[in-house]
mmCIF file with all atom_site columns, C-alpha atoms in Angstrom:
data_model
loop_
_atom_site.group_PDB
_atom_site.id
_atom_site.type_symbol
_atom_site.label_atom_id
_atom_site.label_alt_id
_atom_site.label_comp_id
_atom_site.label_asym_id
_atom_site.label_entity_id
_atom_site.label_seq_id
_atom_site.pdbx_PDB_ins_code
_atom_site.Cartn_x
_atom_site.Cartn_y
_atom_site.Cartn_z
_atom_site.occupancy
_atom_site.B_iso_or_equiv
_atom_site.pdbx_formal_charge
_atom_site.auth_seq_id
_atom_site.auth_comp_id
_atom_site.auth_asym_id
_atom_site.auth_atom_id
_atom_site.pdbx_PDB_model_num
ATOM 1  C CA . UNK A 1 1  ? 8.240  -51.033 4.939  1.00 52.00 ? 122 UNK A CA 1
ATOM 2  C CA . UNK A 1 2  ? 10.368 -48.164 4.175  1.00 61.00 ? 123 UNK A CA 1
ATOM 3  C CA . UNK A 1 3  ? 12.799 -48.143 1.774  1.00 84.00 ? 124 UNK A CA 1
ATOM 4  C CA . UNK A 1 4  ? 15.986 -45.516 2.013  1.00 90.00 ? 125 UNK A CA 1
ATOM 5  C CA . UNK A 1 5  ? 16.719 -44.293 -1.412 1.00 91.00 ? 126 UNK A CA 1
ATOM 6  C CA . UNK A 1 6  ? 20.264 -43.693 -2.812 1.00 93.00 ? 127 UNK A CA 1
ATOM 7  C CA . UNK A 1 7  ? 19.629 -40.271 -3.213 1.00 94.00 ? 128 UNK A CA 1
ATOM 8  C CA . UNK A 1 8  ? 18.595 -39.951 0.424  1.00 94.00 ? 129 UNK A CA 1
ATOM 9  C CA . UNK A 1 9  ? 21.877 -41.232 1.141  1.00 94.00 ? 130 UNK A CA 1
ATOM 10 C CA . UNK A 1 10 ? 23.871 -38.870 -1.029 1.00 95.00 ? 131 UNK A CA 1
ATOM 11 C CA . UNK A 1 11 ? 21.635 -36.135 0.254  1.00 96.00 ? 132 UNK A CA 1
ATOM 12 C CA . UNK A 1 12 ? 22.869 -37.096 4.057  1.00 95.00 ? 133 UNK A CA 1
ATOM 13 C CA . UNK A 1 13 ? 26.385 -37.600 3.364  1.00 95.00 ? 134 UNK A CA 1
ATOM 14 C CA . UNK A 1 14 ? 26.658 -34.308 1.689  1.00 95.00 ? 135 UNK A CA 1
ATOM 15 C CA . UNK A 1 15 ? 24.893 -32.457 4.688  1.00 95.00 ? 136 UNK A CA 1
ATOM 16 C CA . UNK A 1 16 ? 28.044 -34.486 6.674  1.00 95.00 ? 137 UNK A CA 1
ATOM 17 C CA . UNK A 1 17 ? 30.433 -33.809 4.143  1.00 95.00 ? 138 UNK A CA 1
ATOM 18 C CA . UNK A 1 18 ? 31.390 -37.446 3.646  1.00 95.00 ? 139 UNK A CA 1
ATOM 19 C CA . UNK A 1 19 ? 32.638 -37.846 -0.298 1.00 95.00 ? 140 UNK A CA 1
ATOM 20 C CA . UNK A 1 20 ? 31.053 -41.560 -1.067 1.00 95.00 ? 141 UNK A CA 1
ATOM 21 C CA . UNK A 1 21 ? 31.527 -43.526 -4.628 1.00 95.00 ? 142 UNK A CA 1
ATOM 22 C CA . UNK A 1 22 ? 29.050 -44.772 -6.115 1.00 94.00 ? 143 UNK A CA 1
ATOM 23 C CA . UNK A 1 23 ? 29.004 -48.473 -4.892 1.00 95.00 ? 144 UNK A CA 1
ATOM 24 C CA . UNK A 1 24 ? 29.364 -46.726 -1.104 1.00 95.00 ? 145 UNK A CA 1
ATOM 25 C CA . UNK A 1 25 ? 25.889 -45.078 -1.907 1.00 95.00 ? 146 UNK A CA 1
ATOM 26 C CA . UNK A 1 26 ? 24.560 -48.033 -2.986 1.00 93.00 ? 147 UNK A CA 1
ATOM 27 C CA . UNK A 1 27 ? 25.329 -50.723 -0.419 1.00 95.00 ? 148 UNK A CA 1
ATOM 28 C CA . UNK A 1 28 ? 25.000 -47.803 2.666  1.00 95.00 ? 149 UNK A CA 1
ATOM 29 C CA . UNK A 1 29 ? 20.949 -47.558 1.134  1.00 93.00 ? 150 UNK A CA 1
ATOM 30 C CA . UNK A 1 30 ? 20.778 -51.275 1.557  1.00 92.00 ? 151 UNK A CA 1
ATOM 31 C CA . UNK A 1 31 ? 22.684 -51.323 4.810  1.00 94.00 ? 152 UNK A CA 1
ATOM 32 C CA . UNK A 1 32 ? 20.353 -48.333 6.306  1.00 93.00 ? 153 UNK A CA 1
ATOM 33 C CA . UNK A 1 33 ? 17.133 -49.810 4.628  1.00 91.00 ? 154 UNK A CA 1
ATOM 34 C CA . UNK A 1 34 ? 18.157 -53.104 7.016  1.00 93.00 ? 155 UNK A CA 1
ATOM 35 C CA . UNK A 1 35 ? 18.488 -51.294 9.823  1.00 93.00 ? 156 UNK A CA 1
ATOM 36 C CA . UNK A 1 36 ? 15.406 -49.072 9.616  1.00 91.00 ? 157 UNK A CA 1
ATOM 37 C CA . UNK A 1 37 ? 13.348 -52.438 8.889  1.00 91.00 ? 158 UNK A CA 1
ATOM 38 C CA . UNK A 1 38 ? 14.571 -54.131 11.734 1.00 90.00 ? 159 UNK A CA 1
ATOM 39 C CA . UNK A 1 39 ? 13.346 -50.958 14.494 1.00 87.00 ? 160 UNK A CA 1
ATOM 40 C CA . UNK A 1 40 ? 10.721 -50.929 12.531 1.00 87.00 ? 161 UNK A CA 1
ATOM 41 C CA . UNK A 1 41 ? 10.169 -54.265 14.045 1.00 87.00 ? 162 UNK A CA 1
ATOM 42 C CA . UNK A 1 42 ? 11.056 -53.778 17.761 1.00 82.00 ? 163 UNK A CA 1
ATOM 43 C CA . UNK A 1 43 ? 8.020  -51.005 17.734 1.00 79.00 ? 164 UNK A CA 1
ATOM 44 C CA . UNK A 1 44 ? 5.401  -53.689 16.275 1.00 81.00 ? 165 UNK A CA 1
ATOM 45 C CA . UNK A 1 45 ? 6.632  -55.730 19.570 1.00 79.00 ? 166 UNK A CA 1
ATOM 46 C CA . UNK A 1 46 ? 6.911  -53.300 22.320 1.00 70.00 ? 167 UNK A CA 1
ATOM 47 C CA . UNK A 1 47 ? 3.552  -53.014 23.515 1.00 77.00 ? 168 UNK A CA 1
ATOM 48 C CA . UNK A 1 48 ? 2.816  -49.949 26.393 1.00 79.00 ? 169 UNK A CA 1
ATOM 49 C CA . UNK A 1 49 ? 3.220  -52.472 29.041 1.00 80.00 ? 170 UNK A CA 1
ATOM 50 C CA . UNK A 1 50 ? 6.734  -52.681 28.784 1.00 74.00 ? 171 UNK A CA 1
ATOM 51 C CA . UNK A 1 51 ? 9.122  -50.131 30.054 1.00 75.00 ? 172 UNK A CA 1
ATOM 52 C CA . UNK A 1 52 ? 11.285 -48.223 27.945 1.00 74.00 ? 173 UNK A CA 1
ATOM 53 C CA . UNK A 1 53 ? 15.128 -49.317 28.889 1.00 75.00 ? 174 UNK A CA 1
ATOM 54 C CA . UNK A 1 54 ? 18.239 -47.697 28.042 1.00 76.00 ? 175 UNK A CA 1
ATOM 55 C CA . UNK A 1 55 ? 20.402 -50.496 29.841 1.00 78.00 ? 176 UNK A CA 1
ATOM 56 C CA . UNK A 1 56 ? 20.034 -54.206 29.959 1.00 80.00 ? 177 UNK A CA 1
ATOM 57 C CA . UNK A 1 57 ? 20.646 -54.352 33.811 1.00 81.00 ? 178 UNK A CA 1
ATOM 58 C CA . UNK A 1 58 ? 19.089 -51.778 36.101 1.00 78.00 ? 179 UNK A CA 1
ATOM 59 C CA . UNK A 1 59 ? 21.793 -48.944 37.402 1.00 77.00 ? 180 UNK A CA 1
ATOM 60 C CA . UNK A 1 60 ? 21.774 -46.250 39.607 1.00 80.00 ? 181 UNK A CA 1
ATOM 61 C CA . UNK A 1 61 ? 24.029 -43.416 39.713 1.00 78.00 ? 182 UNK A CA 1
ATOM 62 C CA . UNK A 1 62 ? 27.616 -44.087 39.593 1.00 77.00 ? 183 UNK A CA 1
ATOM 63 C CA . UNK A 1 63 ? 29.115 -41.195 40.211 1.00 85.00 ? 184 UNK A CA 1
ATOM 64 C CA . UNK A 1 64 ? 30.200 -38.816 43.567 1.00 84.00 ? 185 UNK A CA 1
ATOM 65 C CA . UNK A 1 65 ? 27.831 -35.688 44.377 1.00 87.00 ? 186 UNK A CA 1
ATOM 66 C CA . UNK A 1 66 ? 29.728 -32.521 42.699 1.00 88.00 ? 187 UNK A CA 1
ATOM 67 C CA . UNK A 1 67 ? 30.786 -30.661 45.774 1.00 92.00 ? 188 UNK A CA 1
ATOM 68 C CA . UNK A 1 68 ? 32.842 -27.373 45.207 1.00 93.00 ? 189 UNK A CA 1
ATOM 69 C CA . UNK A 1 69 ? 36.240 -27.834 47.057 1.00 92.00 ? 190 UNK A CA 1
ATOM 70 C CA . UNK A 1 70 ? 38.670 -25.222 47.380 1.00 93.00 ? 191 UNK A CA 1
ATOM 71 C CA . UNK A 1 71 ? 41.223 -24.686 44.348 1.00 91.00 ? 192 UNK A CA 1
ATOM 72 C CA . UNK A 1 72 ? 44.623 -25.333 44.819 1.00 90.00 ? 193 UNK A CA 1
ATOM 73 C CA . UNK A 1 73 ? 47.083 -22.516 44.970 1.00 92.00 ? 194 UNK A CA 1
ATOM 74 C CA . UNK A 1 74 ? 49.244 -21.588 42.031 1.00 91.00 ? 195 UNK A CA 1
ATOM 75 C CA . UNK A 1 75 ? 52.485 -21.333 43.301 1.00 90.00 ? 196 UNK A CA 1
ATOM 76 C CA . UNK A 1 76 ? 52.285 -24.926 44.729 1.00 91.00 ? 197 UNK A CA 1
ATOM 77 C CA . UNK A 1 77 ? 51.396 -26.315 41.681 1.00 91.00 ? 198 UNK A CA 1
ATOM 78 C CA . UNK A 1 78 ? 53.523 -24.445 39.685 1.00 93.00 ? 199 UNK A CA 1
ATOM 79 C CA . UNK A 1 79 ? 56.735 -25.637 42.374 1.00 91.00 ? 200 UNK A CA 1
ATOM 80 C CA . UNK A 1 80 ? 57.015 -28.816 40.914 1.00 88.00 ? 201 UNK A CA 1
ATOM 81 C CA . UNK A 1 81 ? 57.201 -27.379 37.695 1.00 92.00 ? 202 UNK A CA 1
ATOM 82 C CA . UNK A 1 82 ? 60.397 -27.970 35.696 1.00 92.00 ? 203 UNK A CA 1
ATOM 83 C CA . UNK A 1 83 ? 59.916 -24.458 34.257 1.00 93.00 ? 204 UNK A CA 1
ATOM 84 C CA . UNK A 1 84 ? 57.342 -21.748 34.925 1.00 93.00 ? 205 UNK A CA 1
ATOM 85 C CA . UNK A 1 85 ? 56.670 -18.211 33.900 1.00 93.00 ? 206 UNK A CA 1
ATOM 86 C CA . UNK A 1 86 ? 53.995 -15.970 34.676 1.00 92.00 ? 207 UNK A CA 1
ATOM 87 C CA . UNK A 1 87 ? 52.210 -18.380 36.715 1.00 90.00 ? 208 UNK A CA 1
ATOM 88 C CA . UNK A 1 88 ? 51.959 -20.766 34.041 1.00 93.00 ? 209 UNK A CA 1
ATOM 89 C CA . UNK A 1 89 ? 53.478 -23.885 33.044 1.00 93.00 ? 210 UNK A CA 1
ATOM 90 C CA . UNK A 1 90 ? 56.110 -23.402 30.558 1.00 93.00 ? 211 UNK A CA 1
ATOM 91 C CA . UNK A 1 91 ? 56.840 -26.292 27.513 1.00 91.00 ? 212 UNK A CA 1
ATOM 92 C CA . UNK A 1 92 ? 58.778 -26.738 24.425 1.00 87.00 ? 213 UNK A CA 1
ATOM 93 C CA . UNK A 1 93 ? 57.423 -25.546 21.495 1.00 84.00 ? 214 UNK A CA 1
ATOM 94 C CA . UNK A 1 94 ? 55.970 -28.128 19.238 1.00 84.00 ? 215 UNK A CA 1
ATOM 95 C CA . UNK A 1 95 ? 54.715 -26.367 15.914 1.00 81.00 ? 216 UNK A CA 1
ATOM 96 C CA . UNK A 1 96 ? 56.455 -24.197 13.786 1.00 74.00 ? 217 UNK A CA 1
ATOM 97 C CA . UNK A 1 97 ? 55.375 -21.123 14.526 1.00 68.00 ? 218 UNK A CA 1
ATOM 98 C CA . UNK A 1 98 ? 56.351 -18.081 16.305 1.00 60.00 ? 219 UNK A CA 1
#
């Protein structure tokens, strides 16, 4: 059984930058000792007989082939434009800059 120290934990959170307190350190060790215990127990169980799965139910590809089509052309899209200007789109400005 492994056990995830709290220094482990403050080690990881500072790689992510994530400020913790000191009770977060403490009950995230716990927390993350639980959860490496319990894949610790799906591996005793899955035996090479059984495949691998990613998904519950079996899927196959979902999505349409990626076929290049021809772009559309600028100054149609741009004609329903409420403003344009050198063939883009133009918008209010929203921050406070120049």
């Amino acid at each position: 059984m492994s056990t995830i120290s709290r220094d482990e934990v403050a080690r990881v959170a500072g790689l992510a930058r994530i400020d913790l307190t000191s009770d977060e350190l403490d009950r995230l060790a716990g927390e993350l000792d639980v959860i490496v215990d319990a894949v610790a127990r799906v591996s005793e169980v899955a035996t090479p007989d059984v495949p691998a799965t990613s998904h519950p139910l079996p899927m196959t590809n979902v999505f349409r082939e990626d076929v290049p089509e021809p772009t559309l052309v600028v100054d149609e899209i741009l004609a329903g434009a409420p403003a344009a200007e050198g063939g883009r789109f133009v918008v209010p400005q929203i921050l406070e800059e120049d």
